[in-house]
C-alpha cells in the first residue's frame, strides 16, 4: 500500500463511518417501528446502554432525534406542532421536537421512530424527568429514574475508598438492581450477567478510545474540529455504546487520530487560533456557525459538549469485568457526576485545558431553550476571566429554534472577538524577544 | 499625504468619510434603507465628490457597521467596535471606554492606550436602549426623529418611564399623556430610561475614564448631558456631526494604518 492510499483510507474515516453507522442505526429503528416494536428511550447523560443492551433493547435517544431535525433544517415544523399543542416557546426545543414526533406517529427525517417500551434517565438534566412524564402519559410506560449523587462541593471530587463515595456507590448499585428487574419484566427475558460483561467490555473500548481521541487534539495542528467532527464522534459514543460496532469504530478512530497526529495532518482550517467551546452547538446553522470561526483561522480543539453530552465517558472510566455490577455503579457515579460538573463547574477543567491545549480563546454559547447548560454560564465566564488573562466570547443563540438565531449578530461579535485576538497576537509577536 | 476612506454602513444611517492625513476632506450621510450595496457605494461617491477628488485618488477604503460585508467598494471590512475605538481615540486620545448608541444597537467597549479593543458588551437583541426606542416614543406623540432633541431641551420636569421596551412604550406614553404630562417631559423620561440602560452596559465592561460617547443618539447635547449625569462623570463627545461619523473616521484611519503596513512590506520585499 502506498502512503497516499493509506492516507486516503484513514483520514476522514471517522466522519464517513460515523455517518454510515448513524444511517444504519436509524434504519434499524425504522424497521422496529414499522414492525410495531418498541424501544428503550434514553438520554445522553447516563444512557445505561450497558444494562439495556444486555436485554437486547433497541435504544432511542430523543435528544439526538430532535437535534437531527435542526441539522436537517426542519426543526421549526416540529416546534410549531408542539407549540400549537400548547407548549411554550420558552421551553426546551428538544422536548418540543420530540413531542411533535410522538404525536405524528414517529415521523422523522431519518426514518420512523419506534414508540417507547420504557424510559430510563438520570437526574443530570432536570428536564429529563418532566420530559419522560410526557411519554408516561402518552404511552402508559414505566419510567425509571437513576438518581446519581452529584459533587457535594465545587472542586471536591470523591473517589473509591471515601466514605461518601462508597455510600453513593451502594445507592447507585441498588438502583441498578431495580432497573434490571424492570428490564426483565418489560422484555420477559432473564438477566445474563455474562452478556452484561460482554456489553461492558465493548463500552470499555469505547471509553478508552474516546478519552484518547480527545487527548490527541492537544497536538498542533489539532487533528479534528471539536465542534463539527467531534459531534459525529459523540453521536457514535452515545448511540453505539456497548456494541461491537461502536468498539470497532473507536479503535479505528484512535488509529486515524494517531496517524494524523504523527503526520502533522490537521483539520481543513489553517489553524491560527485554538479555541475551546462551552455549551451546546447551534444546530439550526451548524456549518455556518462553525465557519464564523474557521473563516478567521479559528479551530475548536476542545468542547465541554463532548464531555457532558457523552455522559462523562470522556473520562475514560473502564469497568472491572470481574465485578460488573459494582463496577458499573462506580463508573456511572464517576461519569455522570463528571457530566454534571462539566455543565455547572466547567471553569476548573477549562483552566487546565487552556494550558494543556494551548488555547487562545474561550467561546461561551448559552442557548435560549436549555436552561440546564446555560444558567450560570455568564458567572462561569466572569470567574474564568478573573483567574486567567484569556479572551472570551459570549454569544447567544439556540440549539433548535431558528427564530432566535441571528447570524448577523453572531458574526458581529465573532468578528470583533477575532480582531481582538489578532491584535493580541500581533502585540505578543512585537514584544517577543528576537 | 495619503487619502483613505471609511464607510460605516449602520443599521439606520450610512456614513462615509474621506481623510487626507488627519483632515476630513469629504463626508456624506444617508438613511441606510434596505439596499446596502447601493447606499454604501452612493455615500462613497458622495463623500469623494464632497472632497473634490476622483475614486482613483482614494488609496484604501475600509467598510464597517452591520452592512460592511455588503459594501462592494471596500478593500477591507472591520467591525464597528474596532472602527469606533480608533475613531474615539482619534478625537480623544485618552479614551478608555467608548459608548456607541445607534439606531438599533448599543455598544460599550473598553480600549487600551493604543485604541485596541480589550472587551465589549453589546445590546443588540431588542430595540430597548437604542435609538429605535426614542424614535417610537416620539412617533407615538406625533413628532419626528429630528424633533427629539428640541423636545428634550424644553423639558421642565422629568417623568419616570419604567421600561425601555419599544413595543410597550406606546401604552406607557398614552398613560402619561392622559395624565396631562407634556410630550417634552415624556421624551426626557424616555432618554433617562435609555441612559440608565447604557450605564448598566458600561458597568458590565468595567468602564474606566475617559468616556467617549458616539453614535446617532448623541447628536442631541441633552442626551450627552443625561448620560454624564447618570454616570456621574465627565464625558467626551465629538463635536457636531462628527459624533455620528466617528466609526467612519475610525475606519478611514485604520485604512491609513493598513496602507502604511503594505508600504513597509513592499519596501522590505524590494530591499530583500
XYZ file of C-alpha atoms in Angstrom:
706
model
C 0.000 0.000 0.000
C 1.353 3.412 -0.890
C 1.333 6.335 1.533
C -1.330 8.093 -0.493
C -3.617 5.077 -0.411
C -3.096 4.711 3.307
C -3.885 8.393 3.886
C -6.976 8.194 1.707
C -8.203 5.243 3.697
C -7.557 6.575 7.154
C -8.035 10.340 7.065
C -11.713 11.221 7.273
C -12.710 7.636 8.048
C -14.231 8.610 11.405
C -16.626 11.014 9.731
C -17.543 8.608 6.929
C -18.026 5.590 9.168
C -19.845 7.641 11.788
C -22.364 8.850 9.205
C -22.835 5.292 7.917
C -23.372 3.909 11.426
C -25.955 6.599 12.079
C -27.842 5.766 8.890
C -27.816 2.067 9.799
C -28.967 2.798 13.336
C -31.936 4.868 12.184
C -32.757 2.271 9.517
C -32.942 -0.366 12.246
C -35.139 1.872 14.374
C -37.381 2.442 11.364
C -37.707 -1.307 10.926
C -38.575 -1.758 14.595
C -41.244 0.944 14.293
C -42.686 -0.488 11.071
C -42.961 -3.920 12.719
C -44.761 -2.433 15.720
C -41.794 -2.979 18.026
C -40.820 -0.719 20.876
C -37.549 0.678 22.190
C -35.960 1.943 25.372
C -35.909 5.734 25.454
C -32.691 7.036 26.983
C -30.654 10.244 27.271
C -27.069 11.169 26.536
C -26.076 11.970 30.115
C -26.124 8.436 31.507
C -27.861 6.283 28.927
C -27.473 2.979 30.821
C -26.961 1.307 27.480
C -24.864 -1.270 29.316
C -27.959 -2.701 31.021
C -30.420 -2.102 28.179
C -28.232 -3.753 25.530
C -27.910 -6.776 27.813
C -31.642 -7.255 27.275
C -31.249 -6.552 23.520
C -33.491 -3.498 23.760
C -33.200 -1.121 20.810
C -32.377 2.338 22.152
C -33.763 5.688 21.064
C -32.076 8.953 22.072
C -34.809 11.596 21.718
C -32.209 14.360 22.147
C -30.379 13.071 19.063
C -33.640 12.730 17.109
C -34.503 16.335 17.926
C -31.134 17.839 17.040
C -31.268 15.941 13.745
C -34.433 17.857 12.831
C -32.494 21.096 13.352
C -29.446 19.949 11.371
C -31.816 18.913 8.579
C -33.500 22.329 8.810
C -36.992 21.110 9.609
C -36.981 21.737 13.378
C -39.359 24.676 13.009
C -42.050 22.372 11.619
C -41.812 20.222 14.731
C -41.636 23.173 17.124
C -44.758 24.640 15.518
C -46.685 21.402 16.073
C -45.699 21.313 19.754
C -46.458 24.997 20.275
C -49.846 24.553 18.604
C -50.483 21.847 21.202
C -49.764 24.346 23.952
C -46.066 24.051 24.717
C -44.389 27.379 25.433
C -41.824 28.879 23.024
C -39.537 29.225 26.048
C -39.057 25.584 26.967
C -36.537 23.019 25.727
C -36.619 22.710 21.922
C -35.584 19.067 22.133
C -38.681 18.281 24.201
C -40.958 20.040 21.741
C -39.483 18.413 18.612
C -39.765 15.029 20.301
C -43.357 15.678 21.380
C -44.222 16.548 17.775
C -42.531 13.315 16.642
C -44.554 11.323 19.173
C -47.929 12.715 18.174
C -47.122 12.304 14.468
C -46.636 8.546 14.779
C -42.842 8.728 14.958
C -42.396 10.639 11.695
C -38.795 11.859 11.485
C -36.496 12.945 8.620
C -34.214 9.951 9.263
C -36.987 7.354 9.403
C -39.805 6.357 11.716
C -39.037 6.331 15.423
C -40.495 3.406 17.438
C -42.655 4.058 20.459
C -41.129 3.516 23.903
C -41.408 0.326 25.966
C -39.834 2.068 28.936
C -37.710 5.109 29.560
C -34.551 5.362 31.619
C -32.939 8.607 32.625
C -30.646 10.160 35.194
C -31.042 13.332 37.178
C -28.221 15.016 35.205
C -30.789 17.236 33.475
C -33.876 18.408 35.363
C -35.885 18.490 32.138
C -35.419 14.730 31.607
C -37.895 13.985 34.368
C -40.716 16.182 33.067
C -39.967 15.048 29.513
C -40.311 11.372 30.455
C -43.614 12.133 32.154
C -44.965 13.182 28.748
C -44.234 9.687 27.413
C -45.739 8.156 30.527
C -48.968 9.995 29.762
C -48.881 9.344 26.007
C -47.782 5.713 26.000
C -48.552 4.430 29.521
C -44.993 3.175 30.011
C -42.841 2.690 33.107
C -40.274 5.385 33.940
C -37.001 4.666 35.654
C -35.007 7.448 37.324
C -31.391 6.768 38.190
C -30.572 9.287 40.874
C -26.827 9.924 40.719
C -25.429 11.964 43.620
C -23.541 14.972 42.329
C -20.456 16.717 43.576
C -21.197 17.900 47.103
C -18.874 20.868 46.850
C -17.325 22.513 43.797
C -13.895 21.028 43.155
C -14.244 18.310 45.806
C -14.115 15.027 43.865
C -14.525 11.906 45.981
C -13.315 8.522 44.728
C -13.252 4.887 45.829
C -12.388 4.435 49.499
C -14.003 7.702 50.560
C -16.949 7.019 52.848
C -19.305 9.342 50.938
C -18.275 7.790 47.646
C -18.826 4.246 48.896
C -22.279 5.165 50.210
C -23.137 6.850 46.914
C -21.942 3.793 45.007
C -24.140 1.466 47.072
C -27.069 3.795 46.392
C -26.450 3.677 42.620
C -25.948 -0.093 42.649
C -29.232 -0.657 44.480
C -30.986 1.338 41.770
C -29.270 -0.690 39.043
C -30.663 -3.885 40.578
C -34.126 -2.315 40.401
C -33.553 -1.411 36.749
C -32.565 -4.990 35.952
C -35.812 -6.218 37.496
C -37.755 -3.691 35.426
C -35.987 -4.778 32.201
C -36.771 -8.435 32.977
C -40.422 -7.538 33.412
C -40.640 -5.372 30.263
C -38.759 -7.783 27.951
C -39.730 -11.085 29.536
C -36.070 -12.105 29.320
C -33.814 -13.374 32.109
C -30.790 -11.345 33.174
C -27.495 -12.752 31.837
C -24.506 -11.362 33.719
C -22.045 -12.696 31.120
C -23.902 -10.782 28.443
C -23.586 -7.692 30.657
C -19.821 -8.317 30.876
C -19.638 -8.529 27.091
C -21.529 -5.239 26.623
C -19.409 -3.534 29.287
C -16.267 -4.791 27.542
C -17.328 -3.009 24.344
C -18.174 0.085 26.397
C -14.674 -0.047 27.923
C -13.078 0.018 24.478
C -15.210 2.993 23.533
C -14.485 4.986 26.702
C -10.764 4.299 26.384
C -10.831 5.377 22.740
C -12.940 8.481 23.393
C -10.533 9.691 26.064
C -7.550 9.100 23.786
C -9.164 10.855 20.813
C -9.844 13.938 22.930
C -6.291 13.916 24.306
C -4.798 13.752 20.821
C -6.396 17.070 19.936
C -3.847 18.786 22.174
C -1.495 18.351 19.188
C -0.760 21.248 16.887
C -2.332 21.340 14.394
C -5.411 19.865 16.017
C -6.452 16.569 14.458
C -10.195 17.196 14.484
C -12.652 20.053 14.930
C -14.313 19.541 18.302
C -17.471 21.359 17.192
C -18.143 19.615 13.881
C -16.152 16.361 13.651
C -16.404 15.916 17.404
C -20.187 15.930 17.264
C -20.114 12.987 14.836
C -17.839 11.003 17.160
C -20.056 11.962 20.089
C -23.112 10.571 18.299
C -21.425 7.192 17.917
C -20.163 7.297 21.513
C -23.778 7.572 22.644
C -25.796 5.665 20.083
C -23.497 2.643 19.713
C -22.347 2.404 23.323
C -21.740 -1.184 24.370
C -21.851 -2.611 20.845
C -19.125 -4.327 18.789
C -19.685 -1.742 16.039
C -19.096 1.078 18.493
C -15.955 -0.550 19.859
C -14.526 -1.081 16.377
C -15.389 2.472 15.434
C -13.415 3.895 18.338
C -10.446 1.578 17.719
C -10.423 2.841 14.137
C -10.885 6.437 15.246
C -7.921 6.270 17.605
C -5.860 4.828 14.751
C -6.944 7.687 12.470
C -6.187 10.380 15.030
C -2.838 8.807 15.971
C -1.987 8.717 12.276
C -2.960 12.360 11.768
C -1.020 13.430 14.851
C 2.078 11.511 13.786
C 1.955 13.003 10.287
C 1.005 16.555 11.261
C -2.332 16.327 9.431
C -4.768 18.871 10.851
C -8.315 19.912 10.087
C -9.270 21.754 6.928
C -8.735 25.065 8.726
C -5.452 26.948 8.506
C -5.133 26.923 12.279
C -4.277 30.349 13.651
C -6.320 30.363 16.836
C -7.053 27.401 19.073
C -10.432 27.710 20.755
C -12.480 25.835 23.296
C -16.276 25.767 23.046
C -18.535 25.889 26.097
C -22.169 24.816 25.739
C -24.397 23.133 23.172
C -23.901 23.746 19.415
C -26.112 25.947 17.285
C -27.698 23.179 15.236
C -30.053 25.343 13.094
C -26.977 26.814 11.325
C -24.491 24.146 12.365
C -21.963 24.501 9.491
C -22.313 28.250 9.141
C -21.815 28.789 12.853
C -18.504 26.926 12.630
C -17.490 28.996 9.601
C -17.813 32.179 11.667
C -14.681 30.883 13.382
C -12.855 28.934 10.668
C -13.007 31.948 8.317
C -10.611 33.630 10.737
C -8.437 30.549 11.205
C -10.128 29.577 14.460
C -10.458 25.882 15.278
C -12.287 24.375 18.203
C -9.819 21.952 19.721
C -11.983 21.032 22.699
C -15.559 21.432 23.851
C -17.439 20.927 27.101
C -20.241 19.476 24.943
C -18.070 16.468 24.189
C -17.716 15.939 27.930
C -21.198 16.326 29.347
C -23.132 15.084 26.314
C -21.163 11.836 26.367
C -22.319 11.286 29.926
C -18.808 11.871 31.228
C -17.386 8.888 29.325
C -14.649 11.246 28.150
C -13.001 10.470 31.480
C -12.285 7.005 30.067
C -13.506 5.060 33.076
C -13.081 1.352 32.396
C -15.236 -1.217 34.163
C -13.831 -4.129 36.134
C -15.496 -7.058 34.374
C -14.757 -9.361 37.304
C -17.302 -7.449 39.383
C -19.597 -5.942 36.756
C -22.477 -4.602 38.829
C -20.290 -2.985 41.440
C -18.047 -1.515 38.755
C -20.989 -0.324 36.660
C -22.272 1.583 39.688
C -18.839 3.102 40.253
C -18.422 4.035 36.593
C -21.866 5.619 36.367
C -21.294 7.564 39.547
C -17.958 8.935 38.359
C -19.003 9.606 34.763
C -22.474 11.111 35.273
C -21.186 13.225 38.147
C -18.465 14.468 35.837
C -21.039 15.273 33.146
C -22.900 17.444 35.663
C -19.664 19.143 36.694
C -18.860 19.816 33.024
C -22.073 21.846 32.856
C -22.028 23.524 36.262
C -18.371 23.748 37.309
C -16.552 23.691 33.993
C -14.284 26.635 34.889
C -11.911 24.360 36.813
C -11.345 21.977 33.921
C -11.199 24.862 31.445
C -8.375 26.318 33.467
C -6.366 23.139 32.816
C -7.442 22.837 29.173
C -6.227 26.374 28.458
C -2.703 25.245 29.315
C -2.792 21.665 28.060
C -4.331 22.515 24.698
C -2.644 25.881 24.101
C -5.968 27.730 23.997
C -6.114 31.251 22.533
C -9.754 31.945 23.397
C -12.863 30.530 25.058
C -16.237 30.721 23.320
C -19.303 30.563 25.573
C -22.562 29.711 23.842
C -25.610 29.950 26.095
C -28.820 28.942 24.370
C -32.356 30.098 24.903
C -34.019 26.733 25.181
C -31.607 24.912 27.501
C -31.503 26.439 30.951
C -29.593 23.455 32.333
C -26.482 24.141 30.302
C -26.848 27.928 30.077
C -27.723 29.053 33.583
C -24.673 30.378 35.361
C -22.566 30.494 32.219
C -22.094 34.267 32.463
C -20.828 33.842 36.023
C -18.504 30.999 34.995
C -17.089 33.201 32.286
C -16.573 36.093 34.676
C -14.851 33.785 37.146
C -12.538 32.351 34.488
C -11.628 35.847 33.306
C -10.788 36.815 36.885
C -8.410 33.860 37.064
C -6.845 33.916 33.620
C -5.784 36.500 31.088
C -7.686 34.794 28.288
C -10.010 36.386 25.693
C -13.554 35.076 25.828
C -16.572 35.430 23.596
C -20.186 35.189 24.794
C -22.666 34.565 22.007
C -26.260 33.537 22.375
C -28.486 31.590 20.028
C -30.301 28.284 20.249
C -29.818 24.590 19.636
C -33.136 24.156 17.810
C -35.096 27.347 17.268
C -34.029 29.349 14.221
C -36.308 32.204 15.333
C -33.738 33.181 17.946
C -30.638 32.632 15.819
C -29.362 35.874 14.306
C -26.363 35.229 12.113
C -25.580 38.945 11.686
C -25.421 39.474 15.440
C -23.329 36.347 15.910
C -20.951 37.447 13.179
C -20.540 40.952 14.542
C -19.479 39.516 17.877
C -17.240 36.784 16.479
C -15.541 39.244 14.098
C -14.842 41.633 16.985
C -13.515 38.711 19.038
C -11.069 37.755 16.298
C -9.991 41.353 15.702
C -9.082 41.403 19.394
C -7.272 38.063 19.126
C -5.337 39.291 16.082
C -4.276 42.483 17.865
C -3.261 40.434 20.898
C -1.145 38.071 18.779
C 0.447 40.991 16.930
C 1.277 42.665 20.232
C 2.696 39.433 21.669
C 4.760 38.972 18.488
C 6.070 42.530 18.661
C 7.125 42.191 22.292
C 8.640 38.721 21.890
C 12.452 38.577 22.122
C 14.018 38.352 18.670
C -0.221 62.641 2.004
C -2.375 59.509 1.880
C -6.070 59.628 1.104
C -8.240 56.945 2.668
C -11.959 56.416 3.060
C -14.170 54.896 5.732
C -17.735 53.749 5.107
C -19.933 52.949 8.091
C -22.988 51.033 6.908
C -25.056 51.315 10.076
C -28.465 49.830 10.723
C -30.134 53.223 10.397
C -27.680 55.580 8.627
C -24.767 55.027 6.265
C -21.872 57.429 6.704
C -18.782 57.915 4.530
C -15.661 59.916 5.305
C -12.609 60.774 3.202
C -9.420 61.611 5.077
C -6.295 63.267 3.755
C -3.780 62.745 6.502
C -5.663 63.685 9.648
C -8.005 66.078 7.878
C -11.551 65.290 6.877
C -11.868 66.423 3.269
C -15.201 64.804 2.403
C -18.232 63.364 4.101
C -21.722 62.119 3.303
C -24.609 60.501 5.161
C -27.967 58.993 4.205
C -30.580 56.686 5.699
C -29.399 53.122 5.036
C -32.685 51.699 3.790
C -32.577 48.127 2.576
C -30.194 48.310 -0.413
C -26.913 48.151 1.461
C -24.615 47.727 -1.528
C -26.143 50.657 -3.379
C -26.264 53.037 -0.422
C -22.670 52.301 0.597
C -21.439 52.986 -2.916
C -23.620 56.115 -3.199
C -22.247 57.532 0.057
C -18.689 56.685 -1.004
C -19.204 58.602 -4.244
C -20.916 61.481 -2.428
C -18.038 61.790 0.038
C -15.369 61.840 -2.660
C -17.435 64.362 -4.625
C -17.585 66.450 -1.449
C -13.789 66.147 -1.259
C -13.466 67.151 -4.900
C -11.430 64.100 -5.837
C -11.898 61.049 -8.011
C -12.325 57.404 -6.930
C -8.821 56.607 -8.194
C -7.294 59.048 -5.720
C -8.618 57.096 -2.726
C -5.790 54.742 -1.813
C -7.560 52.492 0.666
C -11.158 52.032 1.793
C -12.431 50.227 4.849
C -16.084 49.397 5.473
C -17.585 48.953 8.906
C -21.023 48.656 10.520
C -23.666 45.926 10.227
C -23.768 46.152 6.456
C -19.995 46.151 5.934
C -19.951 42.838 4.100
C -22.457 44.142 1.530
C -20.225 47.091 0.636
C -18.505 46.358 -2.681
C -16.205 49.382 -2.852
C -14.112 48.369 0.145
C -10.609 46.944 0.393
C -11.271 45.505 3.848
C -14.064 45.166 6.430
C -13.689 45.670 10.181
C -16.279 45.546 12.938
C -17.900 48.746 14.167
C -16.306 48.119 17.583
C -12.779 48.300 16.205
C -13.585 51.272 13.976
C -15.338 53.167 16.762
C -12.410 52.552 19.121
C -9.986 54.021 16.580
C -12.259 56.972 15.850
C -12.868 57.777 19.510
C -9.139 57.577 20.209
C -8.508 59.962 17.308
C -10.810 62.627 18.740
C -9.909 61.982 22.399
C -6.592 60.116 22.746
C -7.094 59.411 26.467
C -10.321 57.476 25.773
C -10.517 54.171 27.620
C -14.239 53.452 27.207
C -16.433 54.039 24.194
C -20.235 54.070 24.364
C -21.847 53.896 20.950
C -25.634 54.270 20.790
C -27.049 53.825 17.333
C -30.430 53.253 15.794
C -30.612 49.546 16.596
C -27.724 48.747 18.930
C -25.918 49.966 21.988
C -22.252 49.027 22.442
C -19.850 49.566 25.305
C -16.185 48.960 24.521
C -13.167 49.134 26.764
C -9.980 50.021 24.895
C -6.278 50.322 25.682
C -3.939 53.270 25.136
C -3.376 52.178 21.529
C -7.127 52.037 20.739
C -7.180 48.248 20.729
C -10.432 46.639 21.938
C -9.943 44.956 25.318
C -13.531 43.906 25.998
C -17.004 44.762 24.801
C -20.692 44.246 25.521
C -23.487 44.677 23.023
C -27.191 45.178 23.394
C -28.484 44.068 20.039
C -31.220 41.591 20.867
C -34.009 44.133 21.061
C -34.725 47.784 20.436
C -34.656 48.600 24.141
C -31.902 51.067 24.867
C -31.415 52.153 21.280
C -32.447 54.987 19.017
C -35.446 52.979 17.873
C -36.959 53.318 21.326
C -36.722 57.117 21.299
C -37.958 57.252 17.716
C -41.040 55.209 18.554
C -41.755 57.304 21.625
C -41.568 60.466 19.524
C -43.709 58.970 16.789
C -46.470 57.936 19.223
C -46.706 61.591 20.243
C -46.770 62.840 16.644
C -43.190 64.109 16.456
C -40.418 63.228 14.025
C -36.987 61.889 14.908
C -35.379 65.241 14.187
C -37.639 66.921 16.752
C -36.426 64.697 19.622
C -33.500 66.953 20.572
C -35.654 70.071 20.648
C -38.310 68.343 22.723
C -35.791 67.226 25.333
C -34.346 70.732 25.519
C -37.732 72.133 26.565
C -38.429 69.559 29.244
C -39.055 71.086 32.678
C -39.962 68.102 34.824
C -38.758 64.570 34.159
C -41.320 61.788 34.334
C -40.395 58.217 35.025
C -40.650 55.789 32.147
C -40.405 52.438 33.886
C -39.485 50.311 30.907
C -37.406 50.680 27.784
C -39.346 48.204 25.642
C -40.115 49.825 22.312
C -43.207 47.650 21.962
C -44.703 48.513 25.339
C -43.662 52.172 25.150
C -46.892 53.161 23.425
C -49.134 52.210 26.346
C -46.849 53.983 28.791
C -46.771 57.112 26.636
C -50.565 57.083 26.322
C -50.835 56.721 30.086
C -48.624 59.763 30.674
C -50.401 61.849 28.030
C -53.758 61.004 29.630
C -52.412 62.369 32.900
C -51.554 65.641 31.207
C -47.783 65.179 31.061
C -46.128 67.256 28.362
C -44.506 65.471 25.387
C -41.201 67.161 26.269
C -41.192 65.622 29.744
C -42.146 62.205 28.362
C -39.312 62.465 25.849
C -36.828 63.338 28.555
C -38.158 60.494 30.717
C -37.517 58.104 27.844
C -33.981 59.472 27.497
C -33.415 58.965 31.226
C -34.586 55.378 30.983
C -32.362 54.688 27.983
C -29.440 56.385 29.650
C -29.801 54.145 32.720
C -29.565 51.128 30.475
C -26.398 52.478 28.851
C -24.812 52.974 32.269
C -25.626 49.341 33.123
C -23.866 48.244 29.957
C -20.835 50.385 30.826
C -20.635 48.759 34.251
C -20.569 45.342 32.630
C -17.320 46.179 30.805
C -15.924 47.693 33.998
C -15.738 51.046 32.237
C -12.930 53.446 33.091
C -12.493 57.148 32.189
C -12.099 58.854 29.843
C -15.503 58.020 28.458
C -16.247 58.926 24.866
C -19.840 58.853 23.661
C -20.604 58.401 19.971
C -23.474 57.416 17.714
C -26.594 58.956 16.284
C -28.334 59.472 19.614
C -25.511 61.561 20.949
C -26.087 64.244 18.317
C -28.519 65.701 20.850
C -26.452 67.503 23.531
C -29.160 66.831 26.119
C -28.593 63.094 25.643
C -24.880 63.520 26.335
C -25.679 65.511 29.485
C -28.177 62.891 30.646
C -25.665 60.064 30.386
C -22.922 62.146 32.004
C -25.292 62.898 34.877
C -26.234 59.262 35.421
C -22.629 58.172 35.086
C -21.621 60.961 37.442
C -18.522 61.576 35.359
C -17.129 63.851 32.694
C -17.708 62.525 29.207
C -16.384 63.343 25.746
C -18.438 63.607 22.603
C -17.009 64.516 19.182
C -18.245 67.913 18.084
C -21.176 68.443 15.742
C -21.877 65.812 13.158
C -18.619 64.006 13.932
C -20.359 62.207 16.788
C -22.206 60.220 14.119
C -19.198 59.894 11.816
C -16.760 58.560 14.439
C -16.965 54.964 13.183
C -16.384 56.043 9.592
C -13.448 58.219 10.685
C -12.021 55.238 12.584
C -12.374 53.053 9.511
C -10.555 55.617 7.365
C -7.780 55.848 9.977
C -7.448 52.064 10.016
C -7.198 52.267 6.239
C -4.229 54.579 6.591
C -2.556 52.194 9.043
C -3.143 49.325 6.650
C -1.772 51.379 3.777
C 1.396 52.135 5.745
C 1.854 48.455 6.585
C 1.510 47.492 2.949
C 4.092 50.140 2.011
C 6.507 48.812 4.673
C 6.035 45.268 3.380
C 6.757 46.406 -0.195
C 9.879 48.223 0.986
C 11.141 45.117 2.811
C 10.491 42.934 -0.224
C 12.292 45.377 -2.517
C 15.258 45.547 -0.137
C 15.384 41.758 0.022
